[in-house]
CSV table of C-alpha atoms in Angstrom, one decimal:
chain,number,residue,atom,x,y,z
A,1,MET,CA,116.8,-42.9,-16.5
A,2,SER,CA,115.8,-44.1,-13.1
A,3,TYR,CA,118.2,-44.3,-10.3
A,4,CYS,CA,118.5,-45.6,-6.8
A,5,PRO,CA,118.7,-43.3,-3.9
A,6,LYS,CA,122.4,-43.7,-2.0
A,7,SER,CA,120.8,-44.2,1.3
A,8,ASN,CA,118.9,-47.3,-0.2
A,9,LEU,CA,121.7,-48.5,-1.9
A,10,LEU,CA,123.8,-48.6,1.5
A,11,ASN,CA,120.9,-50.3,3.2
A,12,LEU,CA,120.5,-53.0,0.8
A,13,LEU,CA,124.4,-53.2,0.6
A,14,LYS,CA,124.2,-53.7,4.6
A,15,ARG,CA,121.3,-56.3,4.6
A,16,GLY,CA,123.1,-58.2,2.0
A,17,SER,CA,126.4,-58.5,3.8
A,18,LYS,CA,124.4,-59.5,6.8
A,19,PHE,CA,122.6,-62.5,4.8
A,20,PHE,CA,125.6,-63.9,3.0
A,21,ARG,CA,127.4,-63.8,6.3
A,22,LYS,CA,124.8,-65.8,7.7
A,23,ALA,CA,125.0,-68.1,4.5
A,24,SER,CA,128.4,-68.9,4.6
A,25,ASN,CA,128.8,-69.4,8.6
A,26,SER,CA,125.7,-72.0,8.0
A,27,ALA,CA,127.7,-73.6,5.3
A,28,ALA,CA,130.8,-74.0,6.8
A,29,PRO,CA,130.6,-76.8,9.4
A,30,THR,CA,129.7,-78.9,6.3
A,31,ALA,CA,133.0,-78.0,4.6
A,32,ALA,CA,135.9,-80.5,5.0
A,33,PRO,CA,138.5,-78.9,7.3
A,34,THR,CA,142.0,-78.1,6.4
A,35,SER,CA,144.0,-80.0,8.8
A,36,THR,CA,147.7,-79.5,9.8
A,37,PRO,CA,149.5,-82.4,12.2
A,38,GLY,CA,148.3,-80.7,15.4
A,39,GLN,CA,145.0,-79.4,14.3
A,40,ALA,CA,143.1,-82.6,14.6
A,41,SER,CA,143.0,-82.1,18.6
A,42,SER,CA,141.8,-78.2,18.2
A,43,SER,CA,138.1,-79.8,17.5
A,44,ALA,CA,137.6,-80.4,21.0
A,45,ALA,CA,139.2,-77.1,22.0
A,46,ALA,CA,136.6,-75.4,19.6
A,47,ILE,CA,133.4,-77.0,21.0
A,48,SER,CA,134.8,-76.1,24.6
A,49,SER,CA,135.7,-72.5,23.6
A,50,THR,CA,131.9,-71.4,22.5
A,51,SER,CA,131.1,-72.6,26.7
A,52,ALA,CA,134.2,-70.5,27.9
A,53,MET,CA,133.2,-67.5,25.8
A,54,ASP,CA,130.0,-67.3,28.3
A,55,ASP,CA,132.0,-65.6,31.3
A,56,LEU,CA,134.2,-63.5,29.2
A,57,HIS,CA,134.1,-60.0,27.6
A,58,ILE,CA,133.7,-60.6,23.9
A,59,LEU,CA,135.3,-58.2,21.2
A,60,LYS,CA,135.3,-58.3,17.5
A,61,THR,CA,137.6,-57.1,15.4
A,62,ARG,CA,139.1,-57.8,11.5
A,63,LEU,CA,142.4,-58.3,12.9
A,64,CYS,CA,143.9,-59.4,16.1
A,65,ILE,CA,147.6,-59.3,16.6
A,66,ILE,CA,149.5,-61.3,19.3
A,67,GLY,CA,152.7,-59.9,20.7
A,68,SER,CA,154.6,-56.6,21.5
A,69,GLY,CA,157.6,-56.3,19.6
A,70,PRO,CA,158.9,-54.8,16.6
A,71,ALA,CA,157.1,-57.3,14.1
A,72,ALA,CA,153.7,-56.8,16.1
A,73,HIS,CA,153.6,-53.1,16.4
A,74,THR,CA,154.5,-52.6,12.5
A,75,ALA,CA,152.1,-54.8,11.8
A,76,ALA,CA,149.7,-52.9,13.7
A,77,ILE,CA,151.0,-49.5,12.4
A,78,TYR,CA,150.2,-50.6,8.7
A,79,ALA,CA,146.7,-52.1,9.9
A,80,SER,CA,145.7,-49.2,11.4
A,81,ARG,CA,146.3,-46.9,8.7
A,82,ALA,CA,144.3,-49.5,6.1
A,83,GLU,CA,141.5,-48.7,8.6
A,84,LEU,CA,141.5,-52.6,9.5
A,85,LYS,CA,141.1,-51.3,13.5
A,86,PRO,CA,143.2,-54.2,14.9
A,87,ILE,CA,143.5,-55.2,18.6
A,88,LEU,CA,147.0,-55.7,20.1
A,89,PHE,CA,147.5,-58.1,23.0
A,90,GLU,CA,150.7,-56.8,24.3
A,91,GLY,CA,150.8,-59.3,27.1
A,92,TRP,CA,151.5,-58.8,30.8
A,93,MET,CA,154.9,-60.3,32.0
A,94,ALA,CA,154.5,-63.0,29.5
A,95,ASN,CA,157.1,-65.4,29.7
A,96,GLY,CA,158.7,-63.4,32.2
A,97,ILE,CA,159.2,-60.5,29.9
A,98,ALA,CA,157.6,-57.0,30.1
A,99,PRO,CA,155.6,-55.7,27.1
A,100,GLY,CA,157.7,-54.9,24.2
A,101,GLY,CA,159.5,-58.1,24.2
A,102,GLN,CA,163.5,-58.9,24.1
A,103,LEU,CA,164.4,-55.3,23.1
A,104,THR,CA,163.2,-54.1,26.6
A,105,THR,CA,166.2,-56.6,28.0
A,106,THR,CA,168.6,-54.7,25.9
A,107,THR,CA,170.5,-51.4,26.4
A,108,ASP,CA,172.0,-49.6,23.3
A,109,VAL,CA,170.5,-50.9,20.2
A,110,GLU,CA,172.8,-49.9,17.5
A,111,ASN,CA,172.1,-51.5,14.4
A,112,PHE,CA,168.7,-50.4,14.0
A,113,PRO,CA,168.0,-47.6,11.3
A,114,GLY,CA,167.5,-44.0,12.0
A,115,PHE,CA,169.6,-44.0,14.9
A,116,PRO,CA,172.9,-43.1,14.4
A,117,VAL,CA,174.1,-42.5,18.1
A,118,GLY,CA,171.6,-45.9,18.8
A,119,ILE,CA,168.6,-46.0,20.9
A,120,ASN,CA,167.7,-47.7,24.5
A,121,GLY,CA,165.6,-50.8,23.6
A,122,ILE,CA,163.2,-49.9,26.0
A,123,GLU,CA,162.6,-46.4,24.5
A,124,LEU,CA,162.6,-47.7,20.8
A,125,MET,CA,159.6,-50.2,21.8
A,126,ASP,CA,157.8,-47.4,23.8
A,127,ARG,CA,157.9,-45.1,20.8
A,128,CYS,CA,156.6,-48.1,18.7
A,129,ARG,CA,153.8,-48.3,21.1
A,130,LYS,CA,152.7,-45.0,20.8
A,131,GLN,CA,153.1,-45.1,16.9
A,132,SER,CA,150.3,-47.9,17.1
A,133,LEU,CA,148.2,-45.8,19.3
A,134,ARG,CA,148.3,-42.7,17.2
A,135,PHE,CA,146.8,-44.4,14.3
A,136,GLY,CA,144.1,-46.4,16.1
A,137,THR,CA,145.5,-49.6,17.4
A,138,GLN,CA,143.6,-51.1,20.3
A,139,ILE,CA,146.2,-52.2,23.0
A,140,LEU,CA,145.4,-54.8,25.6
A,141,THR,CA,147.7,-55.2,28.3
A,142,GLU,CA,146.8,-59.2,28.8
A,143,THR,CA,148.5,-62.5,28.1
A,144,VAL,CA,146.7,-64.6,25.4
A,145,ASN,CA,146.6,-67.9,27.3
A,146,LYS,CA,144.4,-69.9,24.6
A,147,VAL,CA,143.4,-70.0,21.0
A,148,ASP,CA,140.9,-71.6,18.7
A,149,PHE,CA,142.1,-71.8,15.0
A,150,SER,CA,139.7,-74.7,14.1
A,151,THR,CA,137.2,-72.6,12.8
A,152,THR,CA,136.5,-69.3,11.2
A,153,PRO,CA,136.3,-66.6,12.4
A,154,PHE,CA,139.1,-66.9,14.8
A,155,LYS,CA,138.8,-66.7,18.8
A,156,VAL,CA,141.6,-65.4,21.1
A,157,PHE,CA,141.4,-65.9,25.1
A,158,THR,CA,142.4,-64.5,27.9
A,159,ASP,CA,141.6,-64.7,31.5
A,160,SER,CA,139.0,-61.7,31.2
A,161,LYS,CA,138.5,-61.3,27.5
A,162,ALA,CA,137.6,-63.0,23.9
A,163,VAL,CA,138.5,-61.6,20.8
A,164,ILE,CA,136.6,-63.0,17.5
A,165,ALA,CA,138.9,-62.2,14.4
A,166,ASP,CA,138.8,-62.7,11.0
A,167,SER,CA,142.7,-62.7,10.7
A,168,ILE,CA,145.3,-63.4,13.4
A,169,ILE,CA,148.9,-62.6,13.6
A,170,VAL,CA,151.2,-64.2,15.7
A,171,ALA,CA,153.9,-62.4,16.8
A,172,THR,CA,155.2,-63.6,20.3
A,173,GLY,CA,158.5,-64.0,19.8
A,174,ALA,CA,161.0,-66.2,21.8
A,175,VAL,CA,162.0,-66.2,25.1
A,176,ALA,CA,165.6,-67.1,26.4
A,177,LYS,CA,166.7,-70.6,27.5
A,178,ARG,CA,168.0,-71.8,30.6
A,179,LEU,CA,170.4,-74.7,31.5
A,180,ASP,CA,169.3,-77.3,34.0
A,181,PHE,CA,171.7,-78.7,36.8
A,182,PRO,CA,171.9,-79.0,40.0
A,183,GLY,CA,171.3,-75.4,42.0
A,184,SER,CA,169.7,-74.0,38.7
A,185,GLY,CA,166.2,-74.3,39.8
A,186,GLU,CA,163.6,-72.1,41.6
A,187,GLY,CA,162.8,-75.1,44.2
A,188,PRO,CA,165.0,-75.4,47.6
A,189,GLY,CA,168.5,-75.7,46.9
A,190,GLY,CA,167.9,-73.7,43.3
A,191,PHE,CA,169.4,-70.1,43.0
A,192,TRP,CA,166.9,-69.0,40.2
A,193,ASN,CA,166.6,-65.1,40.6
A,194,ARG,CA,168.6,-65.4,43.7
A,195,GLY,CA,172.3,-65.3,41.6
A,196,ILE,CA,171.2,-67.0,38.7
A,197,SER,CA,169.2,-65.0,35.9
A,198,ALA,CA,168.8,-65.2,31.9
A,199,CYS,CA,168.9,-61.2,31.7
A,200,ALA,CA,171.8,-59.2,32.6
A,201,VAL,CA,170.2,-56.2,31.4
A,202,CYS,CA,167.2,-56.4,34.1
A,203,ASP,CA,169.1,-57.8,36.9
A,204,GLY,CA,172.8,-56.9,36.3
A,205,ALA,CA,172.6,-54.1,38.4
A,206,ALA,CA,171.2,-55.6,41.4
A,207,PRO,CA,173.2,-54.8,44.6
A,208,ILE,CA,174.2,-58.6,45.0
A,209,PHE,CA,176.1,-58.4,41.9
A,210,ARG,CA,178.0,-54.7,42.5
A,211,ASN,CA,181.7,-55.4,42.4
A,212,LYS,CA,181.5,-59.1,42.7
A,213,PRO,CA,182.7,-61.5,40.1
A,214,LEU,CA,179.9,-62.7,37.8
A,215,ALA,CA,179.8,-65.3,34.9
A,216,VAL,CA,178.0,-65.5,31.6
A,217,ILE,CA,177.3,-68.9,29.8
A,218,GLY,CA,177.3,-68.8,26.1
A,219,GLY,CA,179.2,-68.0,22.9
A,220,GLY,CA,176.7,-65.9,20.6
A,221,ASP,CA,176.5,-62.1,20.3
A,222,SER,CA,174.1,-62.3,23.3
A,223,ALA,CA,176.8,-63.6,25.4
A,224,MET,CA,179.2,-61.1,24.0
A,225,GLU,CA,176.9,-58.3,24.9
A,226,GLU,CA,175.9,-59.1,28.2
A,227,ALA,CA,179.2,-59.9,29.3
A,228,THR,CA,180.3,-56.5,28.3
A,229,PHE,CA,177.6,-55.0,29.9
A,230,LEU,CA,178.3,-56.5,33.3
A,231,THR,CA,181.5,-55.2,33.4
A,232,LYS,CA,180.2,-51.9,34.4
A,233,TYR,CA,178.8,-53.5,37.6
A,234,GLY,CA,181.0,-56.5,38.5
A,235,SER,CA,184.8,-56.6,39.5
A,236,ILE,CA,185.2,-59.6,36.8
A,237,VAL,CA,183.2,-61.3,34.4
A,238,TYR,CA,183.8,-64.8,33.2
A,239,ILE,CA,182.6,-66.3,29.8
A,240,ILE,CA,181.9,-69.8,30.1
A,241,HIS,CA,181.9,-71.6,26.6
A,242,ARG,CA,182.0,-75.5,25.7
A,243,ARG,CA,184.1,-74.9,22.8
A,244,ASP,CA,187.3,-73.1,21.8
A,245,THR,CA,185.4,-70.6,19.5
A,246,PHE,CA,182.8,-67.9,19.6
A,247,ARG,CA,179.9,-67.8,17.3
A,248,ALA,CA,179.7,-64.3,17.9
A,249,SER,CA,180.1,-61.9,15.2
A,250,LYS,CA,183.8,-60.6,14.7
A,251,ILE,CA,182.9,-56.7,16.3
A,252,MET,CA,181.2,-58.3,19.3
A,253,GLN,CA,184.1,-60.9,20.0
A,254,GLN,CA,186.1,-58.1,19.6
A,255,ARG,CA,184.6,-56.0,22.1
A,256,ALA,CA,184.6,-58.9,25.0
A,257,LEU,CA,188.2,-60.4,24.4
A,258,THR,CA,189.9,-56.7,24.5
A,259,ASN,CA,187.8,-55.7,27.6
A,260,PRO,CA,190.3,-56.4,30.9
A,261,LYS,CA,187.7,-57.0,33.0
A,262,ILE,CA,186.3,-60.3,31.0
A,263,GLN,CA,188.0,-63.6,31.1
A,264,VAL,CA,187.1,-66.3,28.9
A,265,LEU,CA,186.9,-70.1,30.1
A,266,TRP,CA,187.4,-72.2,26.9
A,267,ASN,CA,185.8,-75.8,26.5
A,268,SER,CA,184.0,-75.4,29.7
A,269,ALA,CA,180.4,-76.3,31.2
A,270,VAL,CA,178.8,-75.4,34.4
A,271,VAL,CA,177.5,-78.8,36.0
A,272,GLY,CA,176.2,-77.2,39.3
A,273,ALA,CA,176.0,-74.2,41.5
A,274,TYR,CA,176.2,-73.6,45.6
A,275,GLY,CA,175.3,-71.0,47.9
A,276,ASP,CA,177.3,-68.5,50.0
A,277,GLU,CA,178.4,-69.7,53.2
A,278,ASN,CA,178.3,-66.0,54.5
A,279,THR,CA,174.5,-65.6,53.9
A,280,ASN,CA,173.5,-69.1,54.9
A,281,ASN,CA,173.2,-70.0,51.3
A,282,ARG,CA,170.5,-67.5,50.7
A,283,VAL,CA,172.2,-66.5,47.4
A,284,LEU,CA,174.3,-67.6,45.0
A,285,GLY,CA,178.3,-68.5,46.2
A,286,GLY,CA,180.0,-70.2,43.2
A,287,LEU,CA,179.8,-72.8,40.2
A,288,LYS,CA,181.4,-76.4,39.8
A,289,VAL,CA,182.7,-75.9,36.5
A,290,LYS,CA,184.0,-78.9,34.5
A,291,ASN,CA,186.5,-79.0,31.4
A,292,VAL,CA,184.8,-80.9,28.7
A,293,LEU,CA,188.2,-82.5,27.2
A,294,SER,CA,190.0,-83.3,30.6
A,295,GLY,CA,187.0,-84.1,32.7
A,296,GLU,CA,188.2,-82.1,35.4
A,297,VAL,CA,186.1,-80.3,37.6
A,298,SER,CA,186.8,-76.9,39.6
A,299,ASP,CA,185.3,-74.6,41.6
A,300,LEU,CA,184.4,-70.7,40.5
A,301,LYS,CA,183.6,-68.1,42.9
A,302,VAL,CA,181.0,-66.0,41.6
A,303,SER,CA,177.9,-64.2,43.1
A,304,GLY,CA,175.9,-64.2,39.7
A,305,LEU,CA,175.2,-66.4,36.9
A,306,PHE,CA,173.7,-65.1,33.7
A,307,PHE,CA,172.4,-67.6,30.7
A,308,ALA,CA,173.3,-66.2,27.0
A,309,ILE,CA,172.5,-69.9,25.2
A,310,GLY,CA,170.0,-68.7,22.7
A,311,HIS,CA,165.9,-68.4,23.1
A,312,GLU,CA,162.8,-70.5,22.9
A,313,PRO,CA,159.9,-69.5,20.7
A,314,ALA,CA,156.6,-68.5,22.4
A,315,THR,CA,154.2,-71.0,21.0
A,316,LYS,CA,153.0,-73.1,23.9
A,317,PHE,CA,150.2,-71.3,24.0
A,318,LEU,CA,149.4,-72.3,20.5
A,319,ASP,CA,148.6,-75.8,21.9
A,320,GLY,CA,149.4,-77.2,18.3
A,321,GLN,CA,147.0,-75.8,16.1
A,322,LEU,CA,149.7,-74.1,13.7
A,323,GLU,CA,152.6,-76.5,12.2
A,324,LEU,CA,155.9,-75.9,14.3
A,325,ASP,CA,159.4,-77.3,13.4
A,326,SER,CA,161.4,-79.4,15.7
A,327,GLY,CA,162.7,-76.1,17.6
A,328,GLY,CA,159.1,-75.1,18.2
A,329,TYR,CA,159.2,-72.2,15.5
A,330,VAL,CA,156.2,-71.5,13.6
A,331,VAL,CA,156.5,-72.9,10.2
A,332,THR,CA,155.8,-70.4,7.4
A,333,ARG,CA,155.8,-70.9,3.4
A,334,PRO,CA,159.0,-69.9,2.0
A,335,GLY,CA,159.4,-66.0,1.6
A,336,THR,CA,156.1,-65.4,3.1
A,337,THR,CA,154.6,-65.2,6.6
A,338,LEU,CA,151.8,-67.8,5.7
A,339,THR,CA,151.0,-70.5,8.1
A,340,SER,CA,149.4,-74.2,8.0
A,341,VAL,CA,146.2,-72.2,8.8
A,342,PRO,CA,144.6,-69.9,6.2
A,343,GLY,CA,144.1,-66.5,7.8
A,344,VAL,CA,146.7,-66.8,10.5
A,345,PHE,CA,150.1,-65.2,10.0
A,346,ALA,CA,153.4,-65.4,11.6
A,347,ALA,CA,155.9,-62.6,11.7
A,348,GLY,CA,159.1,-62.0,13.8
A,349,ASP,CA,161.4,-64.6,15.7
A,350,VAL,CA,158.4,-66.7,16.5
A,351,GLN,CA,159.0,-68.1,12.8
A,352,ASP,CA,162.5,-66.8,12.4
A,353,LYS,CA,165.7,-68.7,14.0
A,354,LYS,CA,168.2,-67.6,11.4
A,355,TYR,CA,168.3,-63.5,11.7
A,356,ARG,CA,166.4,-62.9,14.9
A,357,GLN,CA,167.1,-59.2,14.7
A,358,ALA,CA,164.7,-56.2,15.4
A,359,VAL,CA,164.7,-54.7,11.9
A,360,THR,CA,163.9,-58.4,10.2
A,361,ALA,CA,161.0,-58.5,12.9
A,362,ALA,CA,159.6,-55.1,12.1
A,363,GLY,CA,160.4,-56.3,8.0
A,364,THR,CA,157.9,-59.4,8.5
A,365,GLY,CA,155.2,-57.3,10.2
A,366,LEU,CA,155.2,-55.1,7.3
A,367,SER,CA,155.1,-57.9,4.7
A,368,ILE,CA,151.9,-59.4,6.4
A,369,SER,CA,149.6,-55.8,6.2
A,370,SER,CA,151.2,-54.9,2.6
A,371,ILE,CA,152.3,-57.8,0.6
A,372,SER,CA,150.1,-60.8,1.8
A,373,PRO,CA,146.4,-60.9,1.2
A,374,LEU,CA,145.7,-59.4,4.5
A,375,HIS,CA,143.9,-56.6,3.2
A,376,ARG,CA,141.4,-58.8,1.6
A,377,LEU,CA,141.2,-60.6,4.9
A,378,ASN,CA,142.0,-64.1,3.2
A,379,PHE,CA,138.5,-65.6,3.7
A,380,ASP,CA,138.5,-69.5,3.5
A,381,PHE,CA,135.2,-71.3,2.6
A,382,GLY,CA,136.6,-75.1,2.7
A,383,ALA,CA,136.0,-77.6,0.0
A,384,SER,CA,132.3,-77.0,-0.2
A,385,MET,CA,132.9,-74.2,-2.5
A,386,PHE,CA,129.4,-73.1,-1.2
A,387,ALA,CA,130.7,-68.9,-1.7
A,388,ALA,CA,131.7,-69.6,-5.3
A,389,LEU,CA,128.4,-71.4,-6.3
A,390,LEU,CA,126.5,-68.9,-4.6
A,391,PHE,CA,128.4,-66.1,-6.3
A,392,PHE,CA,127.8,-67.5,-9.6
A,393,ILE,CA,124.0,-68.4,-9.4
A,394,LEU,CA,123.4,-64.7,-8.8
A,395,PHE,CA,125.5,-64.0,-11.7
A,396,GLY,CA,123.8,-66.6,-13.9
A,397,ILE,CA,120.4,-64.8,-12.8
A,398,ILE,CA,121.7,-61.5,-14.0
A,399,CYS,CA,122.5,-63.2,-17.4
A,400,PHE,CA,119.5,-64.8,-17.9
A,401,VAL,CA,117.2,-61.7,-17.4
A,402,TRP,CA,119.2,-60.0,-19.8
A,403,VAL,CA,118.7,-62.4,-22.2
A,404,ILE,CA,114.9,-62.3,-21.7
A,405,ARG,CA,115.3,-58.7,-22.3
A,406,CYS,CA,116.6,-58.8,-25.6
A,407,ILE,CA,114.2,-61.3,-26.5
A,408,CYS,CA,111.3,-59.4,-25.2
A,409,PHE,CA,112.5,-56.4,-27.5
A,410,CYS,CA,113.1,-58.5,-30.7
A,411,PHE,CA,109.2,-59.2,-30.2
A,412,CYS,CA,108.4,-55.9,-29.5
A,413,PHE,CA,106.0,-54.9,-32.7
A,414,LEU,CA,104.1,-58.3,-31.9
A,415,LEU,CA,103.2,-58.1,-28.5
A,416,GLY,CA,102.7,-54.5,-28.1
A,417,GLN,CA,104.9,-51.5,-26.6
A,418,ASN,CA,102.9,-51.4,-23.4
A,419,TYR,CA,103.1,-55.0,-22.9
A,420,VAL,CA,106.9,-55.3,-23.6
A,421,TYR,CA,107.4,-51.8,-21.3
A,422,ARG,CA,106.0,-53.9,-18.2
A,423,ILE,CA,107.9,-56.8,-19.0
A,424,ASP,CA,111.2,-54.8,-19.1
A,425,ILE,CA,110.2,-53.0,-15.7
A,426,MET,CA,109.8,-56.0,-14.0
A,427,LEU,CA,112.8,-57.6,-15.3
A,428,ASN,CA,114.8,-54.5,-14.7
A,429,LEU,CA,113.8,-54.8,-10.7
A,430,ILE,CA,114.8,-58.3,-10.7
A,431,ALA,CA,118.3,-57.5,-12.3
A,432,TRP,CA,118.8,-54.5,-9.9
A,433,PHE,CA,118.1,-56.5,-6.8
A,434,THR,CA,120.3,-59.4,-8.0
A,435,SER,CA,122.8,-57.0,-9.2
A,436,LEU,CA,122.8,-55.4,-5.5
A,437,LEU,CA,123.3,-58.8,-3.8
A,438,CYS,CA,126.1,-59.8,-6.1
A,439,THR,CA,127.9,-56.4,-5.3
A,440,ALA,CA,127.3,-56.7,-1.7
A,441,TYR,CA,128.8,-60.2,-1.8
A,442,SER,CA,131.9,-59.5,-3.7
A,443,CYS,CA,132.6,-56.2,-1.6
A,444,ILE,CA,132.4,-58.4,1.6
A,445,PHE,CA,134.0,-61.6,0.3
A,446,GLN,CA,136.9,-62.8,-1.5
A,447,LEU,CA,137.2,-66.0,-3.3
A,448,GLU,CA,140.1,-67.9,-3.2
A,449,ALA,CA,141.2,-71.2,-4.6
A,450,ALA,CA,144.4,-72.8,-3.8
A,451,ASP,CA,147.0,-69.6,-4.3
A,452,LEU,CA,145.0,-67.8,-6.7
A,453,HIS,CA,143.2,-64.8,-5.4
A,454,VAL,CA,139.9,-63.5,-7.5
A,455,SER,CA,140.4,-59.6,-7.7
A,456,LEU,CA,137.4,-58.0,-6.2
A,457,PHE,CA,135.1,-56.7,-8.8
A,458,LEU,CA,131.5,-54.9,-8.7
A,459,ILE,CA,128.6,-56.0,-11.6
A,460,LYS,CA,127.3,-52.5,-12.3
A,461,LEU,CA,124.0,-52.7,-14.6
A,462,PRO,CA,122.4,-49.9,-16.5
A,463,THR,CA,118.6,-48.8,-15.4
A,464,ARG,CA,116.2,-48.0,-17.9
């Protein structure tokens, strides 16, 4: 019996992997691209992205995660434990929010399992970050401003770095929505960040709000939570809602309606904001509130206004390269995290407009890493079927060699033992070499046709 040394076998596998990677990449341009409604425009971005990478620090990884919330860190933890060595972009004040996402703007998180007395949102996300780091996730505090999903491997860009990745997880979450009315903007005559905010937890304790009347716009859980929080600092808190009922959960409504420092203005909408004359209109002084039933407009003296009217998914940086719904959320296949581009996944609030909870976001991050075929990297070779063809050619060579070997042994006595032995040695070497190529190929790549994933298998041939 003859055996190939382990070191030689590993070298052959490495050489085979490089050969087939080059072969598959060279065949990729000939494949018919799988396009989506917004993906046609990404072809131009693919051309420009190559030149843009020349001035950036380039990193390569099997998995790149964009986001810093529960979904992103859950995916990072599971991917790291699977030794995928992911790179995670947590952003730097992306969309005006600190790394950690929406939970960093929350005080006590009471509905996340494992914390019977609740936990501070910032502390919870800090623990998630430390857990990701513990298992080997590389975290970069930079904001992704551009992606290229038109070809594989995918490309992700920041101001200083470019990451080339086999798979991408988009978990950028959502940002708070803002209303547009006179005085709500940032320019001249506007009071944004001078009395108007979208984060009570972030700004509610500021000196300009202490012991002053405050207002919250909204009717959901966020509005109830922010109004209750603001009662710690304001003299009175008005909840302005354009309907006569709240959308919030019963327990959150009860907390707000039974709080003596909260007053509700039903069927009302803010139509304007004006400054405080005592400060030469440098900060907010009051609101123009309109009754939507009677049309009457009245003045409401407040020193602070907080928007709590929902969220907008952070998907602008995708530039239409993934399919989005009318609200801007990433469209995923029902029951999965698969997007319109094979190899790109979406998790958390960026694709969930129904629940939008920390625990459900973490669940989608888990489903990507363990249920979806992420651990197989979901390579897509397009319509050319180059990968499948090459694999079966190699397999066919092996079968052909063994048929010839059988024929040779049948004519053993006619040709002579020595001739048969020499022919068998030659055929055996050919079979071994082809087998090694097939083994390297099947270890590195996965054949995918529609939703049918061909399981990884190795072809082992006996030696003489």
